[in-house]
PDB file of C-alpha atoms in Angstrom:
ATOM      1  CA  MET A   1       0.000   0.000   0.000  1.00  0.00           C
ATOM      2  CA  ARG A   2       2.829   2.369   0.855  1.00  0.00           C
ATOM      3  CA  LYS A   3       4.240   2.263  -2.679  1.00  0.00           C
ATOM      4  CA  TYR A   4       0.890   3.484  -4.039  1.00  0.00           C
ATOM      5  CA  LEU A   5       0.650   6.348  -1.541  1.00  0.00           C
ATOM      6  CA  PRO A   6       2.381   9.000  -3.734  1.00  0.00           C
ATOM      7  CA  THR A   7       0.017   8.189  -6.611  1.00  0.00           C
ATOM      8  CA  VAL A   8      -3.041   8.356  -4.373  1.00  0.00           C
ATOM      9  CA  LEU A   9      -1.906  11.668  -2.891  1.00  0.00           C
ATOM     10  CA  PHE A  10      -1.253  13.069  -6.372  1.00  0.00           C
ATOM     11  CA  LEU A  11      -4.733  12.076  -7.542  1.00  0.00           C
ATOM     12  CA  LEU A  12      -6.334  13.595  -4.455  1.00  0.00           C
ATOM     13  CA  ALA A  13      -4.399  16.834  -4.981  1.00  0.00           C
ATOM     14  CA  ALA A  14      -5.458  16.909  -8.632  1.00  0.00           C
ATOM     15  CA  ILE A  15      -9.120  16.420  -7.695  1.00  0.00           C
ATOM     16  CA  ILE A  16      -8.947  19.173  -5.076  1.00  0.00           C
ATOM     17  CA  LEU A  17      -7.266  21.540  -7.547  1.00  0.00           C
ATOM     18  CA  LEU A  18      -9.823  20.780 -10.256  1.00  0.00           C
ATOM     19  CA  ASN A  19     -12.716  21.398  -7.876  1.00  0.00           C
ATOM     20  CA  ALA A  20     -11.143  24.687  -6.802  1.00  0.00           C
ATOM     21  CA  CYS A  21     -10.991  25.797 -10.446  1.00  0.00           C
ATOM     22  CA  SER A  22     -14.601  24.947 -11.262  1.00  0.00           C
ATOM     23  CA  PHE A  23     -18.012  25.898  -9.936  1.00  0.00           C
ATOM     24  CA  SER A  24     -19.637  23.175  -7.874  1.00  0.00           C
ATOM     25  CA  ALA A  25     -23.004  21.772  -8.941  1.00  0.00           C
ATOM     26  CA  LYS A  26     -24.646  23.758  -6.145  1.00  0.00           C
ATOM     27  CA  THR A  27     -22.974  27.015  -7.200  1.00  0.00           C
ATOM     28  CA  SER A  28     -23.869  26.428 -10.854  1.00  0.00           C
ATOM     29  CA  GLU A  29     -27.493  25.903  -9.847  1.00  0.00           C
ATOM     30  CA  SER A  30     -27.402  29.136  -7.839  1.00  0.00           C
ATOM     31  CA  TYR A  31     -26.101  31.139 -10.818  1.00  0.00           C
ATOM     32  CA  TYR A  32     -28.746  29.571 -13.046  1.00  0.00           C
ATOM     33  CA  LYS A  33     -31.570  30.457 -10.653  1.00  0.00           C
ATOM     34  CA  LYS A  34     -30.327  34.044 -10.561  1.00  0.00           C
ATOM     35  CA  ALA A  35     -30.257  34.197 -14.368  1.00  0.00           C
ATOM     36  CA  SER A  36     -33.726  32.642 -14.627  1.00  0.00           C
ATOM     37  CA  SER A  37     -35.328  35.856 -13.434  1.00  0.00           C
ATOM     38  CA  LYS A  38     -33.695  37.833 -16.250  1.00  0.00           C
ATOM     39  CA  SER A  39     -33.722  37.969 -20.029  1.00  0.00           C
ATOM     40  CA  TYR A  40     -30.426  38.756 -21.746  1.00  0.00           C
ATOM     41  CA  ASP A  41     -30.247  40.429 -25.153  1.00  0.00           C
ATOM     42  CA  MET A  42     -27.264  38.278 -26.100  1.00  0.00           C
ATOM     43  CA  VAL A  43     -25.690  35.200 -24.555  1.00  0.00           C
ATOM     44  CA  ALA A  44     -22.072  34.439 -25.448  1.00  0.00           C
ATOM     45  CA  VAL A  45     -21.086  30.798 -25.931  1.00  0.00           C
ATOM     46  CA  PRO A  46     -17.336  30.085 -26.332  1.00  0.00           C
ATOM     47  CA  GLY A  47     -16.276  27.762 -29.112  1.00  0.00           C
ATOM     48  CA  VAL A  48     -14.905  24.235 -29.109  1.00  0.00           C
ATOM     49  CA  PRO A  49     -12.576  22.721 -31.754  1.00  0.00           C
ATOM     50  CA  PHE A  50     -14.344  20.600 -34.377  1.00  0.00           C
ATOM     51  CA  THR A  51     -13.224  17.577 -36.374  1.00  0.00           C
ATOM     52  CA  GLU A  52     -14.976  15.844 -39.248  1.00  0.00           C
ATOM     53  CA  THR A  53     -16.089  13.001 -36.967  1.00  0.00           C
ATOM     54  CA  GLY A  54     -18.694  15.389 -35.515  1.00  0.00           C
ATOM     55  CA  TRP A  55     -19.223  17.463 -32.389  1.00  0.00           C
ATOM     56  CA  ASP A  56     -17.774  16.208 -29.130  1.00  0.00           C
ATOM     57  CA  SER A  57     -19.538  16.080 -25.763  1.00  0.00           C
ATOM     58  CA  THR A  58     -18.279  19.543 -24.751  1.00  0.00           C
ATOM     59  CA  MET A  59     -19.611  21.276 -27.847  1.00  0.00           C
ATOM     60  CA  LYS A  60     -22.874  19.357 -27.650  1.00  0.00           C
ATOM     61  CA  ALA A  61     -23.334  20.369 -24.014  1.00  0.00           C
ATOM     62  CA  ARG A  62     -22.682  24.052 -24.725  1.00  0.00           C
ATOM     63  CA  VAL A  63     -25.009  24.174 -27.733  1.00  0.00           C
ATOM     64  CA  TYR A  64     -27.826  22.330 -25.980  1.00  0.00           C
ATOM     65  CA  TRP A  65     -27.393  24.504 -22.887  1.00  0.00           C
ATOM     66  CA  SER A  66     -27.748  27.598 -25.062  1.00  0.00           C
ATOM     67  CA  LYS A  67     -30.921  26.121 -26.572  1.00  0.00           C
ATOM     68  CA  HIS A  68     -32.289  25.526 -23.080  1.00  0.00           C
ATOM     69  CA  LEU A  69     -31.596  29.158 -22.181  1.00  0.00           C
ATOM     70  CA  PHE A  70     -33.294  30.329 -25.380  1.00  0.00           C
ATOM     71  CA  ASP A  71     -36.326  28.106 -24.841  1.00  0.00           C
ATOM     72  CA  LYS A  72     -36.675  29.426 -21.274  1.00  0.00           C
ATOM     73  CA  GLY A  73     -36.515  33.046 -22.451  1.00  0.00           C
ATOM     74  CA  ILE A  74     -33.287  33.692 -20.549  1.00  0.00           C
ATOM     75  CA  ALA A  75     -31.481  34.300 -23.841  1.00  0.00           C
ATOM     76  CA  LYS A  76     -33.130  36.377 -26.551  1.00  0.00           C
ATOM     77  CA  ASN A  77     -30.225  35.755 -28.915  1.00  0.00           C
ATOM     78  CA  ILE A  78     -27.164  33.499 -28.926  1.00  0.00           C
ATOM     79  CA  MET A  79     -23.711  34.373 -30.251  1.00  0.00           C
ATOM     80  CA  TYR A  80     -21.227  31.552 -30.661  1.00  0.00           C
ATOM     81  CA  SER A  81     -17.619  32.678 -30.623  1.00  0.00           C
ATOM     82  CA  GLY A  82     -14.493  31.015 -31.938  1.00  0.00           C
ATOM     83  CA  SER A  83     -12.060  31.154 -34.823  1.00  0.00           C
ATOM     84  CA  SER A  84     -10.349  28.197 -36.521  1.00  0.00           C
ATOM     85  CA  VAL A  85      -7.711  27.644 -33.856  1.00  0.00           C
ATOM     86  CA  TYR A  86      -6.866  23.966 -33.469  1.00  0.00           C
ATOM     87  CA  SER A  87      -8.713  22.661 -36.524  1.00  0.00           C
ATOM     88  CA  PRO A  88      -9.510  24.207 -39.943  1.00  0.00           C
ATOM     89  CA  TYR A  89     -13.141  24.905 -39.064  1.00  0.00           C
ATOM     90  CA  TYR A  90     -14.507  28.099 -37.563  1.00  0.00           C
ATOM     91  CA  GLU A  91     -15.783  26.949 -34.182  1.00  0.00           C
ATOM     92  CA  ALA A  92     -18.515  29.586 -34.052  1.00  0.00           C
ATOM     93  CA  GLU A  93     -19.876  28.707 -37.485  1.00  0.00           C
ATOM     94  CA  ILE A  94     -19.941  24.987 -36.669  1.00  0.00           C
ATOM     95  CA  MET A  95     -21.821  25.593 -33.416  1.00  0.00           C
ATOM     96  CA  ALA A  96     -24.277  27.890 -35.178  1.00  0.00           C
ATOM     97  CA  LEU A  97     -25.026  25.167 -37.734  1.00  0.00           C
ATOM     98  CA  TYR A  98     -25.740  22.706 -34.930  1.00  0.00           C
ATOM     99  CA  ALA A  99     -27.823  25.282 -33.049  1.00  0.00           C
ATOM    100  CA  VAL A 100     -30.118  25.871 -36.014  1.00  0.00           C
ATOM    101  CA  ALA A 101     -30.279  22.123 -36.685  1.00  0.00           C
ATOM    102  CA  ILE A 102     -31.593  21.422 -33.167  1.00  0.00           C
ATOM    103  CA  GLY A 103     -34.223  24.132 -33.325  1.00  0.00           C
ATOM    104  CA  ILE A 104     -32.911  27.574 -32.399  1.00  0.00           C
ATOM    105  CA  PRO A 105     -34.352  30.033 -34.955  1.00  0.00           C
ATOM    106  CA  LYS A 106     -31.712  31.155 -37.436  1.00  0.00           C
ATOM    107  CA  GLU A 107     -32.595  34.811 -36.900  1.00  0.00           C
ATOM    108  CA  ASN A 108     -31.580  34.497 -33.247  1.00  0.00           C
ATOM    109  CA  VAL A 109     -28.225  32.837 -33.924  1.00  0.00           C
ATOM    110  CA  PHE A 110     -25.083  34.932 -34.427  1.00  0.00           C
ATOM    111  CA  THR A 111     -21.380  34.206 -34.773  1.00  0.00           C
ATOM    112  CA  GLU A 112     -18.072  35.829 -33.914  1.00  0.00           C
ATOM    113  CA  THR A 113     -15.079  34.256 -35.680  1.00  0.00           C
ATOM    114  CA  LYS A 114     -12.008  36.199 -34.523  1.00  0.00           C
ATOM    115  CA  ALA A 115     -11.560  34.920 -30.955  1.00  0.00           C
ATOM    116  CA  GLU A 116      -8.768  32.423 -30.312  1.00  0.00           C
ATOM    117  CA  HIS A 117      -8.864  32.397 -26.499  1.00  0.00           C
ATOM    118  CA  SER A 118     -11.676  32.289 -23.941  1.00  0.00           C
ATOM    119  CA  THR A 119     -11.132  35.883 -22.816  1.00  0.00           C
ATOM    120  CA  GLU A 120     -11.418  36.980 -26.443  1.00  0.00           C
ATOM    121  CA  ASN A 121     -14.621  34.943 -26.839  1.00  0.00           C
ATOM    122  CA  LEU A 122     -16.380  37.046 -24.250  1.00  0.00           C
ATOM    123  CA  HIS A 123     -14.790  40.384 -25.124  1.00  0.00           C
ATOM    124  CA  TYR A 124     -15.412  40.116 -28.861  1.00  0.00           C
ATOM    125  CA  VAL A 125     -19.013  39.033 -28.357  1.00  0.00           C
ATOM    126  CA  PHE A 126     -19.473  42.094 -26.159  1.00  0.00           C
ATOM    127  CA  GLN A 127     -17.861  44.360 -28.788  1.00  0.00           C
ATOM    128  CA  LYS A 128     -19.950  42.956 -31.617  1.00  0.00           C
ATOM    129  CA  SER A 129     -23.160  42.915 -29.583  1.00  0.00           C
ATOM    130  CA  LYS A 130     -22.643  46.528 -28.547  1.00  0.00           C
ATOM    131  CA  LYS A 131     -22.404  47.564 -32.204  1.00  0.00           C
ATOM    132  CA  MET A 132     -25.685  45.737 -32.779  1.00  0.00           C
ATOM    133  CA  GLY A 133     -27.282  47.737 -29.968  1.00  0.00           C
ATOM    134  CA  TYR A 134     -27.122  45.031 -27.296  1.00  0.00           C
ATOM    135  CA  THR A 135     -25.366  45.684 -23.989  1.00  0.00           C
ATOM    136  CA  ASN A 136     -27.218  43.293 -21.692  1.00  0.00           C
ATOM    137  CA  ILE A 137     -25.165  40.139 -22.183  1.00  0.00           C
ATOM    138  CA  ALA A 138     -24.296  36.935 -20.370  1.00  0.00           C
ATOM    139  CA  LEU A 139     -21.787  34.119 -20.652  1.00  0.00           C
ATOM    140  CA  ALA A 140     -23.018  30.523 -20.913  1.00  0.00           C
ATOM    141  CA  THR A 141     -20.471  27.727 -20.728  1.00  0.00           C
ATOM    142  CA  ASP A 142     -19.287  24.812 -18.610  1.00  0.00           C
ATOM    143  CA  PRO A 143     -18.649  25.388 -14.864  1.00  0.00           C
ATOM    144  CA  PHE A 144     -14.853  25.272 -15.252  1.00  0.00           C
ATOM    145  CA  GLN A 145     -14.641  27.948 -17.950  1.00  0.00           C
ATOM    146  CA  ALA A 146     -17.363  30.017 -16.289  1.00  0.00           C
ATOM    147  CA  LYS A 147     -15.348  30.258 -13.089  1.00  0.00           C
ATOM    148  CA  GLN A 148     -12.163  31.110 -14.990  1.00  0.00           C
ATOM    149  CA  LEU A 149     -13.910  33.971 -16.816  1.00  0.00           C
ATOM    150  CA  ARG A 150     -16.017  35.318 -13.962  1.00  0.00           C
ATOM    151  CA  ARG A 151     -13.480  37.884 -12.730  1.00  0.00           C
ATOM    152  CA  PHE A 152     -12.557  38.911 -16.283  1.00  0.00           C
ATOM    153  CA  ALA A 153     -16.237  39.440 -17.070  1.00  0.00           C
ATOM    154  CA  ARG A 154     -16.806  41.640 -14.034  1.00  0.00           C
ATOM    155  CA  LEU A 155     -13.678  43.753 -14.533  1.00  0.00           C
ATOM    156  CA  ARG A 156     -13.453  44.010 -18.314  1.00  0.00           C
ATOM    157  CA  ILE A 157     -17.037  43.718 -19.515  1.00  0.00           C
ATOM    158  CA  GLY A 158     -19.191  45.000 -16.663  1.00  0.00           C
ATOM    159  CA  GLU A 159     -20.530  44.240 -13.207  1.00  0.00           C
ATOM    160  CA  ASN A 160     -23.894  43.225 -14.644  1.00  0.00           C
ATOM    161  CA  THR A 161     -22.495  40.617 -17.024  1.00  0.00           C
ATOM    162  CA  GLY A 162     -24.438  37.416 -16.451  1.00  0.00           C
ATOM    163  CA  ILE A 163     -22.659  34.153 -15.688  1.00  0.00           C
ATOM    164  CA  ILE A 164     -24.683  31.023 -16.468  1.00  0.00           C
ATOM    165  CA  PRO A 165     -22.715  27.801 -15.913  1.00  0.00           C
ATOM    166  CA  ILE A 166     -24.130  24.584 -17.333  1.00  0.00           C
ATOM    167  CA  VAL A 167     -26.281  22.702 -14.842  1.00  0.00           C
ATOM    168  CA  PHE A 168     -25.509  19.113 -15.752  1.00  0.00           C
ATOM    169  CA  ASP A 169     -28.538  17.737 -13.902  1.00  0.00           C
ATOM    170  CA  THR A 170     -30.688  19.718 -16.331  1.00  0.00           C
ATOM    171  CA  LEU A 171     -28.741  18.402 -19.332  1.00  0.00           C
ATOM    172  CA  ARG A 172     -29.204  14.846 -18.075  1.00  0.00           C
ATOM    173  CA  ILE A 173     -32.972  15.387 -18.060  1.00  0.00           C
ATOM    174  CA  MET A 174     -32.737  16.695 -21.633  1.00  0.00           C
ATOM    175  CA  GLN A 175     -30.464  13.896 -22.832  1.00  0.00           C
ATOM    176  CA  PRO A 176     -33.171  11.432 -24.005  1.00  0.00           C
ATOM    177  CA  PHE A 177     -34.464  14.151 -26.345  1.00  0.00           C
ATOM    178  CA  MET A 178     -31.065  15.180 -27.723  1.00  0.00           C
ATOM    179  CA  THR A 179     -30.104  14.386 -31.303  1.00  0.00           C
ATOM    180  CA  ASP A 180     -26.879  14.371 -33.304  1.00  0.00           C
ATOM    181  CA  PRO A 181     -27.902  16.165 -36.495  1.00  0.00           C
ATOM    182  CA  GLN A 182     -25.865  16.084 -39.671  1.00  0.00           C
ATOM    183  CA  ILE A 183     -24.510  19.472 -40.715  1.00  0.00           C
ATOM    184  CA  ASP A 184     -22.713  20.722 -43.801  1.00  0.00           C
ATOM    185  CA  TYR A 185     -19.500  21.388 -41.892  1.00  0.00           C
ATOM    186  CA  LYS A 186     -17.637  22.358 -45.070  1.00  0.00           C
ATOM    187  CA  LYS A 187     -19.502  25.676 -44.916  1.00  0.00           C
ATOM    188  CA  ALA A 188     -17.355  26.519 -41.875  1.00  0.00           C
ATOM    189  CA  LEU A 189     -14.000  25.601 -43.442  1.00  0.00           C
ATOM    190  CA  ASN A 190     -11.154  28.104 -43.262  1.00  0.00           C
ATOM    191  CA  LYS A 191      -9.143  27.415 -46.413  1.00  0.00           C
ATOM    192  CA  ASP A 192      -6.256  29.514 -45.087  1.00  0.00           C
ATOM    193  CA  PHE A 193      -6.049  27.668 -41.768  1.00  0.00           C
ATOM    194  CA  VAL A 194      -2.751  27.567 -39.873  1.00  0.00           C
ATOM    195  CA  HIS A 195      -2.662  25.763 -36.521  1.00  0.00           C
ATOM    196  CA  ILE A 196      -2.196  28.183 -33.625  1.00  0.00           C
ATOM    197  CA  LYS A 197       0.860  26.277 -32.391  1.00  0.00           C
ATOM    198  CA  SER A 198       2.528  27.014 -35.721  1.00  0.00           C
ATOM    199  CA  ARG A 199       1.687  30.711 -35.465  1.00  0.00           C
ATOM    200  CA  GLU A 200       2.204  31.523 -31.797  1.00  0.00           C
ATOM    201  CA  SER A 201       4.722  30.584 -29.146  1.00  0.00           C
ATOM    202  CA  PHE A 202       3.642  28.977 -25.888  1.00  0.00           C
ATOM    203  CA  TRP A 203       4.139  32.288 -24.087  1.00  0.00           C
ATOM    204  CA  LYS A 204       2.010  34.235 -26.567  1.00  0.00           C
ATOM    205  CA  ARG A 205      -0.754  31.651 -26.239  1.00  0.00           C
ATOM    206  CA  LEU A 206      -0.512  31.940 -22.467  1.00  0.00           C
ATOM    207  CA  ARG A 207      -0.822  35.718 -22.723  1.00  0.00           C
ATOM    208  CA  GLY A 208      -3.887  35.196 -24.881  1.00  0.00           C
ATOM    209  CA  THR A 209      -5.461  32.999 -22.233  1.00  0.00           C
ATOM    210  CA  MET A 210      -4.867  35.811 -19.745  1.00  0.00           C
ATOM    211  CA  GLY A 211      -6.561  38.347 -22.028  1.00  0.00           C
ATOM    212  CA  LYS A 212      -3.358  40.081 -23.099  1.00  0.00           C
ATOM    213  CA  ASN A 213      -3.830  39.620 -26.858  1.00  0.00           C
ATOM    214  CA  ILE A 214      -7.254  41.232 -27.184  1.00  0.00           C
ATOM    215  CA  ASP A 215      -7.709  43.455 -30.226  1.00  0.00           C
ATOM    216  CA  TYR A 216      -9.836  46.309 -28.934  1.00  0.00           C
ATOM    217  CA  ASN A 217     -10.586  47.382 -32.499  1.00  0.00           C
ATOM    218  CA  ALA A 218     -11.728  43.944 -33.653  1.00  0.00           C
ATOM    219  CA  TYR A 219     -15.311  45.206 -34.065  1.00  0.00           C
TER     220      TYR A 219
END
């Protein structure tokens, strides 16, 4: 048993660290209840890399969560955000195709295709939404990313920026009714794609994660 102790301790430390970096189920539910009494002009949904095998569980969860928010009237419009970062497909465009395919009206679905980091996702959606006349916005994503962006949202976007982490208990209830629609993913292809790791150093990517690469004139 003693020889396994370091491994056990490492796993426990990793679990504790992960929990510290993510909203708990109870906290996510609390944020959702708070958002339920409001109606946001635009809800930002950060992108997820796409491959030709289809959407993964993370993208599916984010898109279906955004549909839930739209159906409940919490989101009047949805803007998916994400460039072609780790694959040659614009993340935002792919998610928008799925969103329309599962029933969100096309006129309420928008995209932002310049963001390459999570901080840029939120900031660029805010910039673009503001130009469209919308300033009442919220962020909808998984509990981990929501917690990472909470402080950035308050300081750089505004105190009233909504934070709506995914409530996985709600998604589990929805799961029997979920589908995996076929989309024409080639519509979202970036023919000039260059992988971010070929364009940016590790340190520049890290700065981007911290919100240091934001183009304030993007929109």
